[in-house]
Coordinates of C-alpha atoms and ligand atoms in Angstrom, one line a residue:
M1276 CA -83.0 9.1 41.6
A1277 CA -82.3 9.9 38.0
G1278 CA -79.2 7.8 37.8
F1279 CA -80.4 4.6 39.3
D1280 CA -84.2 4.5 38.8
P1281 CA -85.1 0.9 39.1
D1282 CA -88.2 1.3 37.1
N1283 CA -86.2 2.6 34.2
W1284 CA -85.5 -0.8 32.6
K1285 CA -86.8 0.1 29.1
E1286 CA -84.6 3.2 28.9
L1287 CA -81.6 1.4 30.3
R1288 CA -82.0 -1.4 27.8
R1289 CA -82.3 1.0 24.9
L1290 CA -79.2 2.8 26.0
G1291 CA -77.3 -0.4 26.5
H1292 CA -78.0 -1.5 23.0
T1293 CA -76.9 1.9 21.7
M1294 CA -73.6 1.7 23.7
L1295 CA -72.9 -1.8 22.4
D1296 CA -73.6 -0.9 18.8
E1297 CA -71.5 2.3 19.0
M1298 CA -68.6 0.5 20.6
F1299 CA -68.7 -2.2 17.9
D1300 CA -68.5 0.6 15.3
N1301 CA -65.7 2.3 17.2
I1302 CA -63.6 -0.9 17.4
Q1303 CA -64.4 -2.0 13.8
N1304 CA -63.2 1.4 12.5
V1305 CA -60.3 1.9 14.9
A1306 CA -57.7 1.8 12.2
S1307 CA -59.2 4.8 10.2
G1308 CA -58.8 7.2 13.1
P1309 CA -55.6 8.6 14.7
V1310 CA -53.6 6.3 16.9
W1311 CA -53.6 8.9 19.6
Q1312 CA -54.4 12.6 19.9
P1313 CA -53.6 14.9 22.8
M1314 CA -56.5 15.8 25.0
P1315 CA -57.5 19.4 24.6
E1316 CA -56.9 21.5 27.8
S1317 CA -60.6 22.3 28.0
V1318 CA -61.4 18.6 28.3
R1319 CA -58.8 18.0 30.9
Q1320 CA -60.0 21.0 32.8
G1321 CA -63.5 19.7 32.7
F1322 CA -62.4 16.6 34.6
K1323 CA -60.6 18.7 37.1
E1324 CA -63.6 20.9 37.8
E1325 CA -66.4 18.4 37.7
L1326 CA -68.1 18.3 41.1
L1327 CA -69.1 15.2 42.9
P1328 CA -72.9 15.0 42.1
K1329 CA -75.4 15.1 44.9
Q1330 CA -78.2 13.8 42.8
G1331 CA -77.9 10.9 40.5
V1332 CA -77.0 11.7 36.9
A1333 CA -78.9 10.0 34.0
L1334 CA -77.0 7.3 32.3
S1335 CA -77.7 8.9 28.9
Q1336 CA -75.9 12.0 30.1
L1337 CA -73.0 10.0 31.5
Y1338 CA -72.7 8.2 28.2
Q1339 CA -72.7 11.4 26.3
Q1340 CA -69.8 12.7 28.5
F1341 CA -68.0 9.4 27.9
T1342 CA -68.2 9.6 24.1
Q1343 CA -67.1 13.3 24.1
T1344 CA -64.4 13.4 26.7
V1345 CA -63.1 9.9 27.2
L1346 CA -63.5 7.8 24.0
P1347 CA -61.4 10.0 21.7
Y1348 CA -58.5 10.4 24.1
G1349 CA -57.5 6.9 24.9
V1350 CA -53.9 5.7 24.8
G1351 CA -54.5 4.2 21.4
N1352 CA -53.4 0.6 21.9
R1353 CA -56.3 -0.8 20.0
H1354 CA -54.9 0.8 16.9
P1355 CA -52.7 -1.3 14.6
R1356 CA -50.0 1.4 14.5
F1357 CA -49.7 1.6 18.3
M1358 CA -46.2 0.2 18.9
G1359 CA -45.3 1.8 22.2
W1360 CA -44.3 -0.1 25.3
V1361 CA -45.9 -3.5 25.3
H1362 CA -49.7 -3.1 25.0
G1363 CA -52.3 -5.6 23.8
G1364 CA -54.9 -4.6 21.3
G1365 CA -58.0 -6.1 23.0
T1366 CA -60.8 -8.1 21.4
V1367 CA -64.6 -7.9 21.1
Q1368 CA -64.9 -11.3 22.8
G1369 CA -63.0 -10.0 25.8
M1370 CA -65.1 -6.8 25.9
L1371 CA -68.3 -8.9 25.9
A1372 CA -66.9 -11.2 28.6
E1373 CA -66.2 -8.1 30.7
M1374 CA -69.8 -7.1 30.4
L1375 CA -71.1 -10.5 31.4
A1376 CA -68.7 -10.7 34.3
A1377 CA -69.8 -7.3 35.6
G1378 CA -73.4 -8.3 35.2
L1379 CA -72.8 -11.3 37.4
N1380 CA -70.7 -9.2 39.8
A1381 CA -68.9 -12.3 41.2
N1382 CA -66.3 -12.1 44.0
L1383 CA -63.6 -14.7 43.4
G1384 CA -61.8 -14.5 46.7
G1385 CA -63.2 -17.9 47.4
R1386 CA -66.4 -19.8 48.2
N1387 CA -68.4 -22.4 46.3
H1388 CA -69.6 -21.0 42.9
A1389 CA -69.0 -21.5 39.2
P1390 CA -66.9 -18.5 38.6
V1391 CA -64.2 -20.0 40.9
E1392 CA -64.2 -23.1 38.8
V1393 CA -63.8 -21.0 35.6
E1394 CA -60.6 -19.5 37.1
R1395 CA -59.4 -22.9 38.2
M1396 CA -59.9 -24.1 34.6
V1397 CA -58.0 -21.1 33.2
I1398 CA -55.1 -21.7 35.6
R1399 CA -55.0 -25.4 34.6
W1400 CA -55.0 -24.3 30.9
T1401 CA -52.2 -21.9 31.6
A1402 CA -50.2 -24.6 33.2
T1403 CA -50.7 -26.8 30.1
L1404 CA -49.8 -24.0 27.8
L1405 CA -46.6 -23.3 29.7
G1406 CA -45.6 -27.0 30.1
F1407 CA -46.2 -27.0 33.9
P1408 CA -47.9 -30.0 35.6
E1409 CA -51.7 -29.8 36.0
T1410 CA -51.1 -29.7 39.8
A1411 CA -49.4 -26.3 39.5
T1412 CA -51.2 -23.5 41.4
G1413 CA -51.8 -20.0 40.3
V1414 CA -54.0 -17.0 40.4
L1415 CA -55.1 -14.2 38.0
V1416 CA -53.9 -10.8 39.1
T1417 CA -53.8 -7.2 37.7
G1418 CA -50.6 -7.8 35.7
S1419 CA -47.1 -9.2 35.8
S1420 CA -46.0 -6.6 38.3
M1421 CA -48.3 -8.3 40.9
A1422 CA -47.5 -11.8 39.5
N1423 CA -43.8 -11.2 39.9
F1424 CA -44.3 -9.9 43.4
I1425 CA -46.3 -12.9 44.4
A1426 CA -43.7 -15.3 42.9
I1427 CA -40.9 -13.5 44.8
I1428 CA -42.7 -13.7 48.1
T1429 CA -43.5 -17.4 47.4
A1430 CA -39.8 -18.0 46.6
S1431 CA -38.6 -16.3 49.8
R1432 CA -41.0 -18.4 51.9
A1433 CA -39.8 -21.5 50.1
A1434 CA -36.2 -20.8 51.2
P1435 CA -35.0 -23.0 54.2
D1436 CA -37.1 -22.0 57.2
G1437 CA -38.6 -19.3 55.0
V1438 CA -42.2 -19.8 56.3
Q1439 CA -41.0 -18.5 59.6
M1440 CA -40.4 -15.1 57.9
R1441 CA -44.2 -14.7 57.8
A1442 CA -44.2 -14.1 61.5
N1443 CA -40.6 -13.0 62.2
G1444 CA -39.7 -11.0 59.1
L1445 CA -36.2 -11.2 57.8
N1446 CA -34.8 -11.3 61.4
G1447 CA -31.3 -10.7 60.3
R1448 CA -31.3 -13.0 57.4
K1449 CA -29.5 -11.7 54.3
L1450 CA -31.5 -13.1 51.4
V1451 CA -30.4 -12.1 48.0
G1452 CA -31.7 -12.7 44.5
Y1453 CA -30.4 -12.3 40.9
A1454 CA -31.8 -10.8 37.7
A1455 CA -30.1 -9.5 34.6
Q1456 CA -29.7 -5.7 34.2
T1457 CA -32.4 -6.0 31.6
A1458 CA -35.0 -7.2 34.1
H1459 CA -38.2 -5.2 34.3
G1460 CA -38.4 -2.5 37.0
C1461 CA -41.1 -4.4 38.8
I1462 CA -38.6 -7.1 40.0
A1463 CA -36.7 -4.5 42.0
R1464 CA -40.0 -3.0 43.2
A1465 CA -41.1 -6.5 44.3
F1466 CA -37.8 -6.8 46.4
D1467 CA -38.6 -3.4 47.8
M1468 CA -42.2 -4.2 48.7
A1469 CA -41.3 -7.7 50.1
G1470 CA -39.0 -6.0 52.6
L1471 CA -35.9 -7.6 51.1
G1472 CA -34.7 -4.2 49.8
T1473 CA -33.7 -3.4 46.3
D1474 CA -30.0 -3.8 47.2
A1475 CA -30.8 -7.5 47.7
L1476 CA -31.6 -7.8 44.0
R1477 CA -28.2 -8.3 42.4
R1478 CA -28.1 -7.1 38.8
V1479 CA -26.3 -9.5 36.5
P1480 CA -24.4 -8.0 33.5
I1481 CA -25.7 -8.9 30.0
N1482 CA -23.9 -10.1 26.8
A1483 CA -24.1 -8.6 23.3
A1484 CA -27.5 -10.3 22.7
F1485 CA -28.9 -8.5 25.8
Q1486 CA -29.1 -11.9 27.7
M1487 CA -27.9 -12.6 31.3
D1488 CA -24.2 -13.5 31.4
M1489 CA -24.1 -16.9 33.1
T1490 CA -20.4 -16.6 34.0
A1491 CA -21.0 -13.3 35.8
L1492 CA -24.0 -14.8 37.6
R1493 CA -21.8 -17.7 38.9
A1494 CA -19.2 -15.4 40.1
M1495 CA -21.6 -13.1 41.8
I1496 CA -23.3 -15.9 43.7
M1497 CA -19.9 -17.3 44.9
Q1498 CA -18.9 -13.9 46.1
D1499 CA -22.2 -13.4 47.9
R1500 CA -22.0 -16.7 49.6
A1501 CA -18.5 -16.1 50.7
A1502 CA -19.6 -12.8 52.2
G1503 CA -22.4 -14.4 54.3
Y1504 CA -25.4 -13.7 52.1
E1505 CA -28.1 -16.3 51.4
P1506 CA -28.9 -16.5 47.6
F1507 CA -32.5 -17.8 47.2
L1508 CA -33.7 -16.8 43.8
V1509 CA -32.7 -16.3 40.2
V1510 CA -35.1 -14.5 37.8
G1511 CA -34.8 -15.1 34.1
T1512 CA -36.8 -13.0 31.6
A1513 CA -38.6 -14.5 28.6
G1514 CA -38.9 -11.3 26.5
T1515 CA -37.2 -8.4 28.1
V1516 CA -39.1 -5.2 27.9
D1517 CA -36.4 -3.2 26.1
T1518 CA -35.4 -5.5 23.3
G1519 CA -37.4 -8.7 23.6
S1520 CA -34.3 -10.7 24.4
I1521 CA -34.6 -14.0 26.2
D1522 CA -32.3 -15.0 29.0
P1523 CA -30.6 -18.5 28.7
L1524 CA -33.5 -20.2 30.4
S1525 CA -32.2 -23.8 30.0
D1526 CA -28.9 -22.9 31.5
L1527 CA -30.7 -21.0 34.3
A1528 CA -32.9 -24.0 35.1
I1529 CA -30.0 -26.3 35.4
F1530 CA -27.9 -23.8 37.4
A1531 CA -30.7 -23.0 39.8
R1532 CA -31.3 -26.7 40.5
Q1533 CA -27.6 -27.3 41.1
E1534 CA -27.4 -24.3 43.4
G1535 CA -30.7 -24.9 45.3
L1536 CA -32.2 -21.6 44.1
W1537 CA -35.8 -20.9 43.2
F1538 CA -36.0 -20.3 39.4
H1539 CA -38.6 -17.7 38.4
V1540 CA -39.3 -16.6 34.9
D1541 CA -40.8 -13.2 34.1
G1542 CA -42.6 -14.1 30.9
A1543 CA -44.9 -11.0 30.9
F1544 CA -45.4 -11.0 27.2
G1545 CA -42.7 -13.5 25.9
A1546 CA -44.1 -16.6 27.7
L1547 CA -46.8 -16.9 25.1
A1548 CA -44.2 -17.3 22.3
R1549 CA -44.4 -20.9 23.5
L1550 CA -47.5 -21.1 21.4
S1551 CA -45.7 -20.3 18.1
P1552 CA -44.1 -23.3 16.5
H1553 CA -41.4 -20.9 15.1
Y1554 CA -40.4 -19.4 18.4
Q1555 CA -41.2 -21.9 21.1
S1556 CA -37.7 -23.4 21.1
A1557 CA -36.3 -20.0 22.1
L1558 CA -38.1 -20.5 25.4
D1559 CA -36.8 -24.0 26.1
G1560 CA -36.1 -24.3 29.8
M1561 CA -39.0 -22.0 30.9
E1562 CA -41.1 -25.1 31.5
Q1563 CA -38.6 -26.1 34.3
A1564 CA -39.1 -22.9 36.2
D1565 CA -40.5 -23.0 39.8
S1566 CA -42.8 -20.1 38.9
I1567 CA -43.8 -18.0 35.9
A1568 CA -45.4 -14.5 35.7
L1569 CA -47.2 -13.6 32.5
D1570 CA -49.9 -11.3 31.1
F1571 CA -52.9 -12.1 29.1
H1572 CA -53.5 -8.4 28.5
K1573 CA -50.4 -8.2 26.2
W1574 CA -49.9 -10.8 23.5
A1575 CA -53.1 -12.7 24.4
Q1576 CA -55.1 -9.5 23.7
T1577 CA -57.4 -9.9 26.7
P1578 CA -58.7 -6.5 27.7
Y1579 CA -56.9 -4.9 30.7
D1580 CA -56.2 -6.1 33.3
A1581 CA -55.3 -9.7 33.3
G1582 CA -52.0 -11.1 34.6
C1583 CA -51.2 -14.5 36.0
V1584 CA -48.7 -16.2 38.3
L1585 CA -48.1 -19.9 38.2
V1586 CA -46.2 -21.9 40.8
R1587 CA -45.1 -25.4 39.8
E1588 CA -45.2 -27.2 43.2
E1589 CA -48.6 -27.5 44.9
G1590 CA -48.6 -26.1 48.4
K1591 CA -45.8 -23.5 48.0
Q1592 CA -48.0 -20.6 47.2
A1593 CA -50.5 -21.4 50.0
A1594 CA -47.6 -21.8 52.4
A1595 CA -46.7 -18.2 51.6
F1596 CA -50.2 -16.6 51.6
A1597 CA -52.9 -18.7 53.3
Q1598 CA -54.3 -17.4 56.6
T1599 CA -56.7 -18.9 59.1
L1600 CA -59.3 -16.3 60.0
A1601 CA -62.5 -17.1 61.9
Y1602 CA -64.8 -15.3 59.5
L1603 CA -63.2 -17.0 56.5
S1604 CA -63.5 -20.5 57.9
R1605 CA -64.0 -23.3 55.4
E1606 CA -66.7 -25.9 55.5
D1607 CA -67.3 -29.3 53.9
R1608 CA -70.5 -28.1 52.2
G1609 CA -72.5 -25.0 51.6
L1610 CA -71.2 -21.7 50.3
A1611 CA -68.0 -21.9 52.4
A1612 CA -66.9 -25.2 50.8
G1613 CA -64.4 -25.7 48.0
A1614 CA -61.1 -24.7 49.7
P1615 CA -58.4 -23.9 48.8
W1616 CA -59.6 -20.5 47.7
F1617 CA -57.9 -18.0 45.5
C1618 CA -57.4 -15.7 48.6
D1619 CA -55.0 -18.4 49.9
L1620 CA -52.7 -17.8 46.9
G1621 CA -52.0 -14.1 47.0
P1622 CA -52.7 -10.9 48.9
D1623 CA -56.2 -10.1 47.5
L1624 CA -59.3 -11.2 49.3
S1625 CA -62.0 -9.6 47.1
R1626 CA -61.3 -10.3 43.5
G1627 CA -63.2 -9.8 40.2
F1628 CA -64.1 -12.3 37.5
R1629 CA -61.1 -11.7 35.3
A1630 CA -61.2 -15.4 34.5
L1631 CA -64.2 -15.0 32.2
K1632 CA -62.5 -12.7 29.7
V1633 CA -59.4 -14.9 29.8
W1634 CA -61.5 -17.9 29.2
F1635 CA -63.3 -16.2 26.2
T1636 CA -60.0 -15.0 24.7
L1637 CA -58.0 -18.2 25.2
A1638 CA -60.9 -20.4 23.9
G1639 CA -61.8 -17.8 21.2
F1640 CA -58.4 -17.8 19.6
G1641 CA -57.4 -21.4 20.5
T1642 CA -53.8 -22.2 21.1
E1643 CA -53.2 -22.2 17.4
G1644 CA -54.8 -18.9 16.8
L1645 CA -52.8 -17.3 19.6
G1646 CA -49.7 -18.9 18.2
Q1647 CA -50.5 -17.3 14.9
V1648 CA -50.8 -13.9 16.6
V1649 CA -47.4 -14.4 18.1
T1650 CA -45.8 -15.5 14.8
N1651 CA -47.4 -12.7 12.9
S1652 CA -46.2 -10.1 15.4
C1653 CA -42.6 -11.5 15.2
N1654 CA -42.8 -11.6 11.3
V1655 CA -43.9 -8.0 11.2
A1656 CA -41.1 -7.1 13.6
R1657 CA -38.6 -8.9 11.3
Y1658 CA -40.0 -7.0 8.3
L1659 CA -39.3 -3.8 10.1
A1660 CA -35.8 -4.9 11.1
D1661 CA -35.1 -5.8 7.4
Q1662 CA -36.3 -2.3 6.4
V1663 CA -34.1 -0.7 9.0
D1664 CA -31.1 -2.7 7.9
T1665 CA -31.8 -1.7 4.3
L1666 CA -32.5 2.1 4.6
P1667 CA -29.2 4.1 4.8
Y1668 CA -30.5 6.6 7.3
L1669 CA -31.6 4.0 9.9
E1670 CA -29.4 2.0 12.3
R1671 CA -30.6 -1.0 14.3
L1672 CA -29.5 -1.0 17.9
A1673 CA -30.3 -4.5 19.1
P1674 CA -30.9 -8.0 17.7
V1675 CA -34.5 -8.9 17.2
A1676 CA -35.4 -12.0 19.2
L1677 CA -39.2 -11.7 19.1
N1678 CA -41.4 -8.8 18.4
I1679 CA -39.4 -5.7 19.4
V1680 CA -37.2 -3.6 17.1
C1681 CA -34.9 -0.9 18.5
F1682 CA -33.4 1.5 16.0
R1683 CA -32.6 5.1 15.4
V1684 CA -32.5 7.7 12.7
V1685 CA -28.9 8.7 11.8
V1686 CA -28.4 12.2 10.2
E1687 CA -25.1 13.9 10.1
D1688 CA -24.5 16.9 12.3
E1689 CA -27.5 16.2 14.6
N1690 CA -27.5 15.3 18.2
L1691 CA -29.0 11.8 17.7
D1692 CA -30.4 11.4 21.2
T1693 CA -32.4 14.6 20.9
L1694 CA -33.4 14.0 17.3
N1695 CA -34.8 10.5 17.9
T1696 CA -36.5 11.6 21.1
E1697 CA -38.2 14.4 19.3
L1698 CA -39.1 12.3 16.3
V1699 CA -41.0 9.8 18.5
K1700 CA -43.0 12.7 19.9
D1701 CA -43.6 14.0 16.4
L1702 CA -44.9 10.6 15.3
Q1703 CA -47.1 10.2 18.4
E1704 CA -48.6 13.7 17.9
S1705 CA -49.2 13.1 14.2
G1706 CA -51.6 10.3 15.1
I1707 CA -50.1 8.2 12.3
A1708 CA -48.0 5.8 14.4
A1709 CA -47.0 5.5 18.1
P1710 CA -43.6 3.9 18.8
S1711 CA -41.9 4.7 22.1
T1712 CA -38.3 5.1 23.1
T1713 CA -35.6 3.4 25.2
T1714 CA -31.9 3.8 25.8
L1715 CA -29.5 1.0 24.8
H1716 CA -25.8 1.3 25.7
G1717 CA -26.3 5.0 26.2
K1718 CA -28.0 5.5 22.8
R1719 CA -31.5 6.8 22.5
A1720 CA -33.5 4.3 20.5
I1721 CA -36.9 4.3 18.8
R1722 CA -38.6 1.2 20.1
A1723 CA -41.4 -0.5 18.1
A1724 CA -43.1 -3.4 19.9
I1725 CA -45.4 -5.3 17.7
V1726 CA -48.1 -6.8 20.0
N1727 CA -51.4 -5.9 18.4
H1728 CA -53.1 -8.7 16.4
R1729 CA -54.3 -6.1 13.9
T1730 CA -50.8 -4.9 12.9
T1731 CA -49.5 -5.8 9.4
E1732 CA -46.5 -5.1 7.2
A1733 CA -48.5 -2.3 5.6
D1734 CA -48.5 -0.5 9.0
I1735 CA -44.7 -0.7 9.0
D1736 CA -44.5 1.0 5.6
I1737 CA -46.8 3.8 6.9
L1738 CA -44.6 4.1 10.1
L1739 CA -41.4 4.4 8.1
D1740 CA -42.8 6.9 5.6
A1741 CA -44.1 9.1 8.4
L1742 CA -40.7 8.8 10.2
A1743 CA -38.8 9.8 7.1
A1744 CA -41.1 12.7 6.5
A1745 CA -40.8 13.9 10.1
T1746 CA -37.0 13.6 9.9
E1747 CA -36.9 15.7 6.7
T1748 CA -39.2 18.3 8.3
R1749 CA -37.2 18.5 11.5
T1750 CA -33.7 18.5 10.0
G1751 CA -34.4 20.3 6.7
K1752 CA -32.3 17.6 5.0
T1753 CA -33.4 15.2 2.2
L1754 CA -33.0 11.6 3.0
N1755 CA -31.9 8.9 0.6
R1756 CA -35.1 6.8 0.7
E1757 CA -33.9 4.2 -1.8
Ligands
LIG2357 C1 -45.1 -5.5 31.0 C2 -44.0 -6.2 31.7 C3 -44.0 -6.3 33.1 C4 -45.1 -5.6 34.0 O1 -46.3 -6.2 33.7 P1 -47.6 -5.4 34.0 O2 -48.7 -6.2 33.5 O3 -47.5 -4.0 33.3 O4 -47.7 -5.2 35.5 C5 -43.0 -7.1 33.7 N1 -42.1 -7.6 33.0 C6 -42.0 -7.5 31.7 C7 -40.9 -8.2 30.9 C8 -43.0 -6.8 31.0 O5 -42.9 -6.7 29.6

């Protein structure tokens, strides 16, 4: 039993200290290495050929394999010049909390223990942070994909006679919901998984600022009602994934109330802009939502994974998810006390102690500290946007509402879609910076999302220098870099 020798405490302790020290060094020096590097084929092949061990493998050997074959080939989101997609940078506090949580090995599906109270506290804090009443319910989940899914199920069960759908299914009902064309793909996926079908998610056109067009929304709902459909939900996004735009949340809140629709906000990353004094007004109206989905693993920098769904009105979430099962019966005292349990608020029964790392990061930063992270990211994005607007060979492709800048290199006589797609790959493979791409109004864009708390204006300068150099190499033309 080389791998799990119980008498091996001394050796385990020594190794544990080494791992901790080396991971501290690795994080502390993360900016001096490449953002990302492709995995050599031999390393990839090693994973494909590694056999399931019959006998336990010593931890020292596993750790050696980790340092050689895993550690150097991560996605790079801890690095200040990772700007792809929307990825948080992580924190040491969060890492240590993960270790403590794993040490405790708690299951937070329910029952009567302190970790459950920690998650309740974190949910209450999140309600406060978002301007929801303290009686709001919620649960920590993998990410906003799951959080949006839970909210959409809850919304459908909150429709008139909706709870009956738990037993009967849709039973001929034609429920439809609305989200802007810019909504994240997980909203349509949630409609799919909920059995509503992706066609039941109506996609509302957007205006020039990439926000939901309210006039179009009104017209679509009228049309659907006239055709015998049953509108039940409107989803606004606080921080769309392409450009960071924010739907007109105040208008949506008023409209949803007038029309008797559930108002859900996908605030995956943007919801936390509420903590920045400079940006909170952009989210006005979000606090009136019936439910909000958000991630702690993006702007809050909690290590993956940590998402959260919050439902304003107590009882709605349990009405959608709670079950009565004999072996899960609740008692007034003992280990089976303390209902309602988190398993009553979503599809998961066994659940890990995500709440500890969320607690340590929220408390570690404080709301002011997190607000500064948000403000700083947005300021860095604004700096990038200013540079883009100044440099003659760059063109901005969308307004900058928060922390995302979409732009492209413009060089005469080049296919710009191909050029910009290739330039992003060049940058990623250089290890210097890692933006990603998107397509806006048919144009291929370089997309830089500033999420990492370590990113500064100096990183933008390095990104732009590397981009100019890559453009010159690829096109053979000299750019006017004034
Ligand atoms: C990231 C994101 C999601 C999906 O969240 P996950 O945590 O990746 O599941 C949904 N909506 C928006 C706006 C996002 O940015």
